[in-house]
PDB file of C-alpha atoms in Angstrom:
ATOM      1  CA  UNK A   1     149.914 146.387 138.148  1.00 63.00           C
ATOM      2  CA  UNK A   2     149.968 145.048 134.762  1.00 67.00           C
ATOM      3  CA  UNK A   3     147.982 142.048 135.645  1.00 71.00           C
ATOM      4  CA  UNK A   4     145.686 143.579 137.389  1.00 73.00           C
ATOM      5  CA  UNK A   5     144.913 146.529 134.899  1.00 64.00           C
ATOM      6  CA  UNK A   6     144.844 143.788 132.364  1.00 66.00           C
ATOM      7  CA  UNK A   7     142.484 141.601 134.092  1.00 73.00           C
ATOM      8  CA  UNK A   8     140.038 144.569 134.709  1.00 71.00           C
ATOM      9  CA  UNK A   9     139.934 145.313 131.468  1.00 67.00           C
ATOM     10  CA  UNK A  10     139.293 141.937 129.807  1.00 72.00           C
ATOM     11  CA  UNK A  11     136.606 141.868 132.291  1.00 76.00           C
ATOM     12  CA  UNK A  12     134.921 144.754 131.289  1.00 66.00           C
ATOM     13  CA  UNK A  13     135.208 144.090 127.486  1.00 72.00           C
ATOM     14  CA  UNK A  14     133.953 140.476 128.367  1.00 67.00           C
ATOM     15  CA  UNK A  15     130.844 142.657 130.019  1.00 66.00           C
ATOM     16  CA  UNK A  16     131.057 144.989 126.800  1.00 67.00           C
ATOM     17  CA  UNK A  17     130.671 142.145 124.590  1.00 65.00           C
ATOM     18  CA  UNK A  18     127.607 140.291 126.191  1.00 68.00           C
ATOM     19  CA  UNK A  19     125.672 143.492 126.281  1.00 60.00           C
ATOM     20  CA  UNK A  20     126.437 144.174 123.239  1.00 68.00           C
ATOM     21  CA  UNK A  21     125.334 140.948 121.770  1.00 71.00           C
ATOM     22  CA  UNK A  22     121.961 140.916 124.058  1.00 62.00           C
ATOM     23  CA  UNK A  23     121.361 144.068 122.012  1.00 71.00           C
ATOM     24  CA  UNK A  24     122.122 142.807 118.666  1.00 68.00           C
ATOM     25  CA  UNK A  25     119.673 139.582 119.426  1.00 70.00           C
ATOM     26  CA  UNK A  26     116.975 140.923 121.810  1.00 66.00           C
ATOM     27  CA  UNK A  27     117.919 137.778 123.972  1.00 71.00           C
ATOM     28  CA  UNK A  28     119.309 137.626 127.501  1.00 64.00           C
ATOM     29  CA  UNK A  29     121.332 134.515 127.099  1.00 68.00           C
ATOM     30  CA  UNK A  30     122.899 133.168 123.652  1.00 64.00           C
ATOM     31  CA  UNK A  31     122.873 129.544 125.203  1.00 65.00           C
ATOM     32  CA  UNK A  32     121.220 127.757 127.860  1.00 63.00           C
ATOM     33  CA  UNK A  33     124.445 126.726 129.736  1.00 63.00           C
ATOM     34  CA  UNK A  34     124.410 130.339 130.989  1.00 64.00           C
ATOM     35  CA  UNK A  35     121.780 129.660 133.661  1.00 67.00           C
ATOM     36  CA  UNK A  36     120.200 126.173 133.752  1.00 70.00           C
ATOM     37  CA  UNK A  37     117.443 126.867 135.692  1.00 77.00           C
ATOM     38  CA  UNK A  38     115.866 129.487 133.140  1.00 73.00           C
ATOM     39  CA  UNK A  39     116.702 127.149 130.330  1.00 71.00           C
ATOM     40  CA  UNK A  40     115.182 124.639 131.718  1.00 78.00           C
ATOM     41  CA  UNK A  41     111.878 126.914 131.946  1.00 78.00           C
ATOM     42  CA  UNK A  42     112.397 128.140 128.857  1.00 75.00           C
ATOM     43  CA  UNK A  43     112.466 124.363 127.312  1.00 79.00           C
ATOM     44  CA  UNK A  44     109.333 123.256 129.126  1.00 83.00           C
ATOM     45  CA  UNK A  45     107.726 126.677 127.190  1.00 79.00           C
ATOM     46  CA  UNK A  46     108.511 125.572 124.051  1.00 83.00           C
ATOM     47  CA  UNK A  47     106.891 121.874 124.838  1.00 88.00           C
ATOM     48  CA  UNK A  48     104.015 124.132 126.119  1.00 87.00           C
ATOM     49  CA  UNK A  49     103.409 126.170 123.010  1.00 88.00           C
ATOM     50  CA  UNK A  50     103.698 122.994 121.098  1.00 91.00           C
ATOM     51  CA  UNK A  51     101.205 121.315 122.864  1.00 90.00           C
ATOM     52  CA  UNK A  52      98.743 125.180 123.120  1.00 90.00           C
ATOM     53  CA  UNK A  53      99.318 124.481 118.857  1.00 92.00           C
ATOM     54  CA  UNK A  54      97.863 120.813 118.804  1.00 93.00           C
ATOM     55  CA  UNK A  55      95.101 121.882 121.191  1.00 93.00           C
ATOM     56  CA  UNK A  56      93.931 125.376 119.171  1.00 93.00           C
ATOM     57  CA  UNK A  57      94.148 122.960 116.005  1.00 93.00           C
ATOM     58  CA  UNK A  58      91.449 120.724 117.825  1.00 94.00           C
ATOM     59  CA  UNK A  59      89.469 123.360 119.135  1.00 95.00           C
ATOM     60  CA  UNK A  60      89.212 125.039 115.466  1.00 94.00           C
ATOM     61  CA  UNK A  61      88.708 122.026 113.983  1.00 92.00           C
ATOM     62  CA  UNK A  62      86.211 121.145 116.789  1.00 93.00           C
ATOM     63  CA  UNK A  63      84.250 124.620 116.749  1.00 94.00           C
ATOM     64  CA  UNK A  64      83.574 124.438 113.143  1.00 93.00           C
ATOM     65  CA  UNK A  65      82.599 121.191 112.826  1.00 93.00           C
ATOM     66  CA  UNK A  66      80.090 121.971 115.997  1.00 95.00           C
ATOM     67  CA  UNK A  67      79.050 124.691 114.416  1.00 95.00           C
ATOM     68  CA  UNK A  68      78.133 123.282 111.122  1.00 95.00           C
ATOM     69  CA  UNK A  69      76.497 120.230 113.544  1.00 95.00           C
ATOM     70  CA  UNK A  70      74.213 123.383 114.824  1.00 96.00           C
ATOM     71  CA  UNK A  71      73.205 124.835 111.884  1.00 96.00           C
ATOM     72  CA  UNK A  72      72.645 121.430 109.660  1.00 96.00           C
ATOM     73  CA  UNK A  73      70.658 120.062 112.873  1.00 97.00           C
ATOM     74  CA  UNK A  74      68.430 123.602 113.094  1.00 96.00           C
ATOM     75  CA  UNK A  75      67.375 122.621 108.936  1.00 97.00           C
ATOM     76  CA  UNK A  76      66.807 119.148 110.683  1.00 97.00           C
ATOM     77  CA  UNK A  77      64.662 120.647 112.863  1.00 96.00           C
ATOM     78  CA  UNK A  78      62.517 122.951 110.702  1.00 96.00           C
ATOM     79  CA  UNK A  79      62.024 119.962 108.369  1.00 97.00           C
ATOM     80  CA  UNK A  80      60.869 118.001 111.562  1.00 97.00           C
ATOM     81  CA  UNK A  81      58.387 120.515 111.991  1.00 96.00           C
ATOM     82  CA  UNK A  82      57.285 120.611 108.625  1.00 97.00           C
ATOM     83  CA  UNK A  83      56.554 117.039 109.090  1.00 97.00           C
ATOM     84  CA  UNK A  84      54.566 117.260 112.389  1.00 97.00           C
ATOM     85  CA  UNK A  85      52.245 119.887 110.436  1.00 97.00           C
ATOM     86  CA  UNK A  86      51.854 117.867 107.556  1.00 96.00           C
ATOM     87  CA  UNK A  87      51.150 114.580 109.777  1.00 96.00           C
ATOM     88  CA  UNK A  88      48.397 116.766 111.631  1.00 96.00           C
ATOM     89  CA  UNK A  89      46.479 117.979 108.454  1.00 96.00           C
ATOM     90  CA  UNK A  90      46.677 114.628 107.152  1.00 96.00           C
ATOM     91  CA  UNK A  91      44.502 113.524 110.825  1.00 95.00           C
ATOM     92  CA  UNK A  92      42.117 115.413 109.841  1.00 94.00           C
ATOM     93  CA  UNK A  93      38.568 113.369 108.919  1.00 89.00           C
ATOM     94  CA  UNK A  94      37.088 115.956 106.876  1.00 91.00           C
ATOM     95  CA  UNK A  95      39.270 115.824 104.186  1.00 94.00           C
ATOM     96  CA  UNK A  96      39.529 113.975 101.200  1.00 94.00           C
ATOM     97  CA  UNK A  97      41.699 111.070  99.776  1.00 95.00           C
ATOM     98  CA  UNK A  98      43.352 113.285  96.977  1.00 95.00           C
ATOM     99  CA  UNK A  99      44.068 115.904  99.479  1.00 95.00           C
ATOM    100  CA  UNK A 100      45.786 112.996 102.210  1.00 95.00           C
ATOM    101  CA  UNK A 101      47.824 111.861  98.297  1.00 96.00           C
ATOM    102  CA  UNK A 102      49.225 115.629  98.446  1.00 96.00           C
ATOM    103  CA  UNK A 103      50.380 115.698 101.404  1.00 96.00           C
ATOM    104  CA  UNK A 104      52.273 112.322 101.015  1.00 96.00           C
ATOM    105  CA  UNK A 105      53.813 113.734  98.225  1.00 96.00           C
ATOM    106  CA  UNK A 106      55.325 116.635 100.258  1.00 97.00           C
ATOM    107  CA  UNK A 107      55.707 114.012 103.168  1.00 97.00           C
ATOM    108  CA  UNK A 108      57.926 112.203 101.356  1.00 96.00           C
ATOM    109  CA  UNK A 109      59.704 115.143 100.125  1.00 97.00           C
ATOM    110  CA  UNK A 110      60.103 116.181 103.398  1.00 97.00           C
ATOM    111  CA  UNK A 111      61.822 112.555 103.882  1.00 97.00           C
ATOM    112  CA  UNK A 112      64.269 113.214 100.856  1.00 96.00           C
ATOM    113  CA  UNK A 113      65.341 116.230 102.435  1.00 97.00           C
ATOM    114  CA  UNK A 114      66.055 114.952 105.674  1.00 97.00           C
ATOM    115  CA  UNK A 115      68.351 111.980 103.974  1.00 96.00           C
ATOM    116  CA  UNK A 116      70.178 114.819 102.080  1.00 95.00           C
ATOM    117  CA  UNK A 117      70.650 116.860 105.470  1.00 96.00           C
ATOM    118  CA  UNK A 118      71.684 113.348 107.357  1.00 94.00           C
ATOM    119  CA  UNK A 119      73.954 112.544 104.646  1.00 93.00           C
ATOM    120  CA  UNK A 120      76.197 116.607 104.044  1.00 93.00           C
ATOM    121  CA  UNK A 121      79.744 116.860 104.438  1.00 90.00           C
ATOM    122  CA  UNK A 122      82.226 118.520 106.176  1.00 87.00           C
ATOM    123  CA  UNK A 123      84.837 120.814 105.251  1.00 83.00           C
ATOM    124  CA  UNK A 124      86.846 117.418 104.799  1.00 82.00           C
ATOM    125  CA  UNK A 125      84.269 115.899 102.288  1.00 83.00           C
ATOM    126  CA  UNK A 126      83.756 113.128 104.438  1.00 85.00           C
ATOM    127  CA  UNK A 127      79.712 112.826 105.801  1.00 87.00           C
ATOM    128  CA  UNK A 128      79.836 115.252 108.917  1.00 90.00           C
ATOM    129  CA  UNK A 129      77.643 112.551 110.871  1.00 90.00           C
ATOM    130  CA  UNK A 130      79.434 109.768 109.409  1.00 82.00           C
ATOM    131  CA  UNK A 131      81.994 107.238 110.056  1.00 67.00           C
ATOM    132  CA  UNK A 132      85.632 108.169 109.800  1.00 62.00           C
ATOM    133  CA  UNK A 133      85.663 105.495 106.530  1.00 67.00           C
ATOM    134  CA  UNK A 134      83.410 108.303 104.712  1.00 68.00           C
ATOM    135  CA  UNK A 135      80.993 106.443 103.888  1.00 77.00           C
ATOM    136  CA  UNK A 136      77.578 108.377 103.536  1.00 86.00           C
ATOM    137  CA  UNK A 137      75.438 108.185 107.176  1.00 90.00           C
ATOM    138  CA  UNK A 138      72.382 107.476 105.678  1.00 93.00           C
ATOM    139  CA  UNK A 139      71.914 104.448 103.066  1.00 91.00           C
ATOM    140  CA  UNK A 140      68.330 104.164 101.767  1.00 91.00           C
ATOM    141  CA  UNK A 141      67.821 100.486 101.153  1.00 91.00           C
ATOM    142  CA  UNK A 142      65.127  98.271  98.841  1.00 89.00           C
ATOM    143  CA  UNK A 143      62.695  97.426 101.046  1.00 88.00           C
ATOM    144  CA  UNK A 144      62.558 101.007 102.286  1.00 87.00           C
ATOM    145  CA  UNK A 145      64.427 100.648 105.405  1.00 91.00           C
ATOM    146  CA  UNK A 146      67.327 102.848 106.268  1.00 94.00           C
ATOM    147  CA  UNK A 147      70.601 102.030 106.947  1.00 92.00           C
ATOM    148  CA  UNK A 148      72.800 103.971 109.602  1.00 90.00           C
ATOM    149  CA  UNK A 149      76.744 103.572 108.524  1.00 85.00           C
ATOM    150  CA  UNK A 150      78.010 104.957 111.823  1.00 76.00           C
ATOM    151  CA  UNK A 151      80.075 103.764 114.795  1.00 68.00           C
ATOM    152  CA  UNK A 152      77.961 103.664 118.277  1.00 65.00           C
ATOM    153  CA  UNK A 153      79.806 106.804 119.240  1.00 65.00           C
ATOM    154  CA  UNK A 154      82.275 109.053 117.673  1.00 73.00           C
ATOM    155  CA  UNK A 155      85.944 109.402 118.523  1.00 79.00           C
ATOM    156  CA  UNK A 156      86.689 112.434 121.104  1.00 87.00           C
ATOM    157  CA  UNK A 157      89.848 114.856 120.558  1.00 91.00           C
ATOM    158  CA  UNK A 158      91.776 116.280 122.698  1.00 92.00           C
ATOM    159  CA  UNK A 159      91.618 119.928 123.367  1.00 92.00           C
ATOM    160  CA  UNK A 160      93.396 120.474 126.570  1.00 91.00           C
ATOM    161  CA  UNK A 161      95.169 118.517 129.072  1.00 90.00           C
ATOM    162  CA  UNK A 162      93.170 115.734 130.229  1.00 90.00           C
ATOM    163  CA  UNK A 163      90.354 117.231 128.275  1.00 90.00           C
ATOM    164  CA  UNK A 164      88.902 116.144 124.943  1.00 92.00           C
ATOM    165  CA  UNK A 165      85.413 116.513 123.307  1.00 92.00           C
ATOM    166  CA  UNK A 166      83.570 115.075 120.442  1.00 91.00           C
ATOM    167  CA  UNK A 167      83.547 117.407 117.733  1.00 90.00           C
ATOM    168  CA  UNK A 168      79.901 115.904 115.569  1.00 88.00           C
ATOM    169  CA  UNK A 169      77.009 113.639 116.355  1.00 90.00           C
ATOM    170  CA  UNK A 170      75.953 110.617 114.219  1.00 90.00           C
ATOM    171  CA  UNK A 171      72.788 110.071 112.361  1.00 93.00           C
ATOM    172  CA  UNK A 172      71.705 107.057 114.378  1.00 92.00           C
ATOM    173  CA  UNK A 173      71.514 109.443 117.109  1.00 92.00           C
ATOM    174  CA  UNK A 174      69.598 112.421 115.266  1.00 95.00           C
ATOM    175  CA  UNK A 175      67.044 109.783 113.650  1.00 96.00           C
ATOM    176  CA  UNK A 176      66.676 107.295 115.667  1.00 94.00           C
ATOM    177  CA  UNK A 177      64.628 108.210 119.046  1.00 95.00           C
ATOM    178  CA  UNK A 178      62.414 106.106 121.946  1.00 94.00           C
ATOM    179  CA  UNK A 179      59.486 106.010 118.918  1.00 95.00           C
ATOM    180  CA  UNK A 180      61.607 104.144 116.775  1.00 95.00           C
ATOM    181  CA  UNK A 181      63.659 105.039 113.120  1.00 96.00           C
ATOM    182  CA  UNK A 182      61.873 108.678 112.414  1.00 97.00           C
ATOM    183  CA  UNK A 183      63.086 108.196 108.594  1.00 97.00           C
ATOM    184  CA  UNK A 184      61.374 105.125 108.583  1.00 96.00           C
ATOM    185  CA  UNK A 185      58.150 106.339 110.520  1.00 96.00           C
ATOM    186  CA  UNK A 186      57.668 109.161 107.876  1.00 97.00           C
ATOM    187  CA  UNK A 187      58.477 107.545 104.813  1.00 96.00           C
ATOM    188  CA  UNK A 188      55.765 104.571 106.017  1.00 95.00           C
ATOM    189  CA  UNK A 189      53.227 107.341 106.770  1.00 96.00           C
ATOM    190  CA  UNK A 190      54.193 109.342 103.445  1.00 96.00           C
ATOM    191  CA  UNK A 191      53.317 105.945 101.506  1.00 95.00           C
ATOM    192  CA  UNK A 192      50.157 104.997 103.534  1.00 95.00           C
ATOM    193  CA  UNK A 193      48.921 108.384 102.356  1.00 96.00           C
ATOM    194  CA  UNK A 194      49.942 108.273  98.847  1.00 95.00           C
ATOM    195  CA  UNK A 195      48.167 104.614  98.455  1.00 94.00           C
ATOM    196  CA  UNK A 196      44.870 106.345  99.060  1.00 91.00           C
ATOM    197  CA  UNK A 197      44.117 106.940 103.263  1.00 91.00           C
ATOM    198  CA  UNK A 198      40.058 107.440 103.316  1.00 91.00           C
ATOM    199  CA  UNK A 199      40.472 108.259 107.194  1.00 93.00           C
ATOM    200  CA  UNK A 200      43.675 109.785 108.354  1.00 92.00           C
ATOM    201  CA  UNK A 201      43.979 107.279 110.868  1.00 94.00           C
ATOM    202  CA  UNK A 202      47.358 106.430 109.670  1.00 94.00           C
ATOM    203  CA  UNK A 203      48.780 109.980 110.694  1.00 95.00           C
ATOM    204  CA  UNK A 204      46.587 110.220 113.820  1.00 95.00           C
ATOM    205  CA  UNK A 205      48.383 106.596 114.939  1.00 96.00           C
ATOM    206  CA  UNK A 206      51.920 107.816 114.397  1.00 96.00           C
ATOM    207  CA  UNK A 207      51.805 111.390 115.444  1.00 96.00           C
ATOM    208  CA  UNK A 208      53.453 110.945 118.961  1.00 97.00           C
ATOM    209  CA  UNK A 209      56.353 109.467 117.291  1.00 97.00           C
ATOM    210  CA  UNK A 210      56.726 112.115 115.206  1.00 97.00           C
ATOM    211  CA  UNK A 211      56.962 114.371 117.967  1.00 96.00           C
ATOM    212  CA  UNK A 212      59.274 112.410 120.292  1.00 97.00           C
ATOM    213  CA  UNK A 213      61.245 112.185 117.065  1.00 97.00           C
ATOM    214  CA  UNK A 214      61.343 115.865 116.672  1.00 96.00           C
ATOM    215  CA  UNK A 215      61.828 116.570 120.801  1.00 96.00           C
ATOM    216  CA  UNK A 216      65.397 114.005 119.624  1.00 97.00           C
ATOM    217  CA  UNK A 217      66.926 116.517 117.274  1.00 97.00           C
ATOM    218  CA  UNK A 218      66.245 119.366 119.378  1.00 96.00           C
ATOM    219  CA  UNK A 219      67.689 117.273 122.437  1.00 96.00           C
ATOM    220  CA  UNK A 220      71.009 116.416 119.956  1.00 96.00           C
ATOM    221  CA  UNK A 221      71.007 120.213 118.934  1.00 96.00           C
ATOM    222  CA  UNK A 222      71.379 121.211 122.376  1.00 96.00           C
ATOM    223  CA  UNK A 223      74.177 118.669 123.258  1.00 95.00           C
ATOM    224  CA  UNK A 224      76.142 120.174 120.412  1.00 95.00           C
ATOM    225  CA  UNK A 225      75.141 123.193 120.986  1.00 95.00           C
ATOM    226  CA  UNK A 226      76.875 123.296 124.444  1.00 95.00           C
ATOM    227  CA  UNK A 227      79.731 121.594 123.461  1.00 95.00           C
ATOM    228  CA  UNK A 228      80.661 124.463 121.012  1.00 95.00           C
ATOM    229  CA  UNK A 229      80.326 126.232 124.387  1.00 95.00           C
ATOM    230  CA  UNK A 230      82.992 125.034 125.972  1.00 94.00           C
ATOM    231  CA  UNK A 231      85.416 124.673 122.995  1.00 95.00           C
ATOM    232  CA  UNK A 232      84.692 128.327 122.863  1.00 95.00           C
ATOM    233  CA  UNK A 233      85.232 129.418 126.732  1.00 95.00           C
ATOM    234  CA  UNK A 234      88.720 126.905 125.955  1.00 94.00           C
ATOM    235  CA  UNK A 235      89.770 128.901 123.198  1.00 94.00           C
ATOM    236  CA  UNK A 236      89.209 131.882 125.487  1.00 93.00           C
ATOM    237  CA  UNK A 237      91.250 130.298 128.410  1.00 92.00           C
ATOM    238  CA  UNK A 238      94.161 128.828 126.277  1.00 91.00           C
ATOM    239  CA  UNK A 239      94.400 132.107 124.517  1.00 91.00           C
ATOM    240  CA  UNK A 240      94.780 133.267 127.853  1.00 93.00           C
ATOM    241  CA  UNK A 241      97.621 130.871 129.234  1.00 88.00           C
ATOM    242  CA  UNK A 242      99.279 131.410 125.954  1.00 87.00           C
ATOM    243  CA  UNK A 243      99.291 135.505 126.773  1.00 88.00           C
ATOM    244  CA  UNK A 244     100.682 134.888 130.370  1.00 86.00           C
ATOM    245  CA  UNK A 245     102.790 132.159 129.587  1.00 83.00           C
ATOM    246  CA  UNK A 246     104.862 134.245 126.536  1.00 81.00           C
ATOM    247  CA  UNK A 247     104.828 137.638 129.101  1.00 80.00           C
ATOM    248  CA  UNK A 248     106.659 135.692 131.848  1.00 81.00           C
ATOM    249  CA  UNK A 249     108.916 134.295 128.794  1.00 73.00           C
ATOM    250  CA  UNK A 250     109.920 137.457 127.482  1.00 68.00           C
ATOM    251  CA  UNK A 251     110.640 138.443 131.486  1.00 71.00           C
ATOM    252  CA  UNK A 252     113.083 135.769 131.444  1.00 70.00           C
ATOM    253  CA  UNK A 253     114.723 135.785 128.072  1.00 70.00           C
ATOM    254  CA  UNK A 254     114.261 139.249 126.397  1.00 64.00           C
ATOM    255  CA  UNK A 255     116.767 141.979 126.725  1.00 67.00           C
ATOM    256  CA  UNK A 256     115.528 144.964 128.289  1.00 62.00           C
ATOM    257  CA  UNK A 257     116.946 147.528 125.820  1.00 62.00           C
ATOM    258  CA  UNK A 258     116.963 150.621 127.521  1.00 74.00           C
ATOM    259  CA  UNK A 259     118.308 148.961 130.939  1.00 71.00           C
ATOM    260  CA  UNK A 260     121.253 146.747 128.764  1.00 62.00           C
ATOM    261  CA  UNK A 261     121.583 150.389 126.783  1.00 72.00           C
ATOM    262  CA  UNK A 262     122.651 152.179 129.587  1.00 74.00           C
ATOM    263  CA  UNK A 263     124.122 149.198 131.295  1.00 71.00           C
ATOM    264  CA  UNK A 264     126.756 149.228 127.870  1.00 68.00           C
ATOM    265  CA  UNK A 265     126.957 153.013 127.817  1.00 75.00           C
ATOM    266  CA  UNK A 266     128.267 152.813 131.502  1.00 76.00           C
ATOM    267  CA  UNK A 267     130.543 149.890 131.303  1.00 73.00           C
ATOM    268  CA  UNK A 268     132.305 151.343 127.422  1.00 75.00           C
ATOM    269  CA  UNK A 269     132.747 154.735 129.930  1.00 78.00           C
ATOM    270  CA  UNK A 270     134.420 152.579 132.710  1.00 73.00           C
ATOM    271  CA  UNK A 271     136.433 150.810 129.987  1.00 66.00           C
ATOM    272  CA  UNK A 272     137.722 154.083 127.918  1.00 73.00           C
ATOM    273  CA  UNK A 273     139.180 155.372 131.529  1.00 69.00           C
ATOM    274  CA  UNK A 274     141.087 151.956 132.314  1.00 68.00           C
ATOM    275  CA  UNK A 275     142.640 152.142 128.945  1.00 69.00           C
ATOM    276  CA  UNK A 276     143.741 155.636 128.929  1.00 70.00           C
ATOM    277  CA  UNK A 277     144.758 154.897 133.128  1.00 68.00           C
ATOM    278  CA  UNK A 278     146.452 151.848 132.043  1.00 65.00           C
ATOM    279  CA  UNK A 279     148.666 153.380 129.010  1.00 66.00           C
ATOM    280  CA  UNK A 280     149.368 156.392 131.238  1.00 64.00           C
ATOM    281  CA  UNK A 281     150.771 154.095 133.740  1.00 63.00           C
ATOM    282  CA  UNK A 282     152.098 151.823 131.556  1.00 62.00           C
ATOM    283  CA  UNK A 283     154.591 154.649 130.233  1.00 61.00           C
ATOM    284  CA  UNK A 284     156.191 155.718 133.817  1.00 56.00           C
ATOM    285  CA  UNK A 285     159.708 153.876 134.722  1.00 57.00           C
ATOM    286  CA  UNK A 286     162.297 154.214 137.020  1.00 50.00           C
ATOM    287  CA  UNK A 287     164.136 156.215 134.950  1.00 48.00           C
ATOM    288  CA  UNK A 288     161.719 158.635 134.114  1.00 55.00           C
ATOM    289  CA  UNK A 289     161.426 159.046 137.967  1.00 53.00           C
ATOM    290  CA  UNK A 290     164.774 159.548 138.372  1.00 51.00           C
ATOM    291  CA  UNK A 291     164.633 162.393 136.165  1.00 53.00           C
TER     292      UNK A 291
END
């Protein structure tokens, strides 16, 4: 009787205990030797959520450098247009030589502006379509060539499993199209037309590259463009996985309070009566029998 009173009630305080401690910690299990198979799961969450932080660092990292790509390529672009207006009035016969000199001028300005834009940082400081070594994109040399410091492609990063993207583009790309170095086309027309053009044939013979150069920046804008696209739907989805994957976490490892409440409540009831059963028992003998 005594061993089995005693047993029941170190069994029940044992039960007391564990509730009482999921209660205290909001946790189901205090260590993973408790069930194997849930720690397990719960292990391969935490490489998860590691991983989900790597891959929202990318994507952030990603989506504003994208978007900085968009909006540095849409001044690209306006200045691109700028250029194709200017190359048109200079075409024009009718007017004069001072008036082609002019538009060199802004021609050329037009030129400066479109280094400068080539040439802007990120939120790093290094050139956003530059080289990793951060060395400007765009190097204006001597003999009025340009010179393109960037690798033949840029390095992708990853931003989900088996999934990576690059993040910028690189000024060879957004300057140089099928009509040859635009920088190079523009700054030869802008100095044609400052040295005195009686005829305008100068613009009139490059104006087609001017335009396939401008159709290049709006075909790089797009590419970037959609690639902030899907680092945004991925943000969407791994903010999604992240959402389901915590839920079914908290299923397995949180303590339900109200159940593990009423769960203690009960087994502290069950408890009290064994004790006071137990010492009641405890005190009857043979003697007192007798008497």
């Amino acid at each position: 009787m005594f061993d089995r009173s005693a047993s029941r009630m170190g069994t029940l305080m044992a039960i007391a205990a564990k509730l009482q401690t999921q209660i205290a910690t909001g946790k189901k299990m205090t260590s993973p030797s408790e069930d194997v198979a849930v720690g397990q799961q719960l292990a391969e969450f935490d490489r998860k959520n590691i991983d989900a932080a790597a891959y929202t660092s990318n994507m952030n990292m990603s989506a504003s450098m994208l978007s900085q790509a968009d909006t540095t390529l849409d001044s690209i672009v306006t200045q691109m247009q700028r250029a194709t207006e200017l190359t048109v009035r200079a075409g024009n016969g009718s007017l004069s030589v001072q008036d082609r000199q002019v538009i060199g001028d802004e021609l050329k300005a037009v030129v400066d502006t479109l280094i400068g834009l080539g040439n802007v940082s990120d939120s790093n400081g290094r050139a956003l379509f530059g080289s990793a070594s951060g060395t400007p994109a765009i190097t204006k040399n001597a003999d009025g060539t340009f010179t393109y410091n960037t690798a033949p492609s840029l390095s992708e990063v990853p931003i989900a499993d088996n999934m990576s993207i690059q993040p910028t583009e690189t000024a060879a790309r957004v300057f140089q199209s099928p009509a040859g170095d635009t920088l190079s086309i523009l700054s030869q027309l802008a100095a044609s037309l400052q040295a005195g053009d009686t005829t305008g044939e100068s613009a009139r013979n490059v104006l087609d590259k001017v335009n396939t150069a401008t159709d290049q920046v709006s075909i790089v804008q797009s590419s970037v463009g959609a690639r902030a696209a899907r680092v945004e739907l991925q943000q969407t989805l791994q903010e999604n996985i992240s959402a389901d994957r915590e839920e079914l976490r908290s299923s397995l490892e949180d303590t339900d309070l109200t159940s593990a409440a009423a769960e203690f409540a009960k087994t502290m009831t069950i408890l009290n009566a064994t004790q006071s059963s137990f010492s009641k028992l405890s005190q009857l003998s043979l003697f007192s029998y007798l008497r």
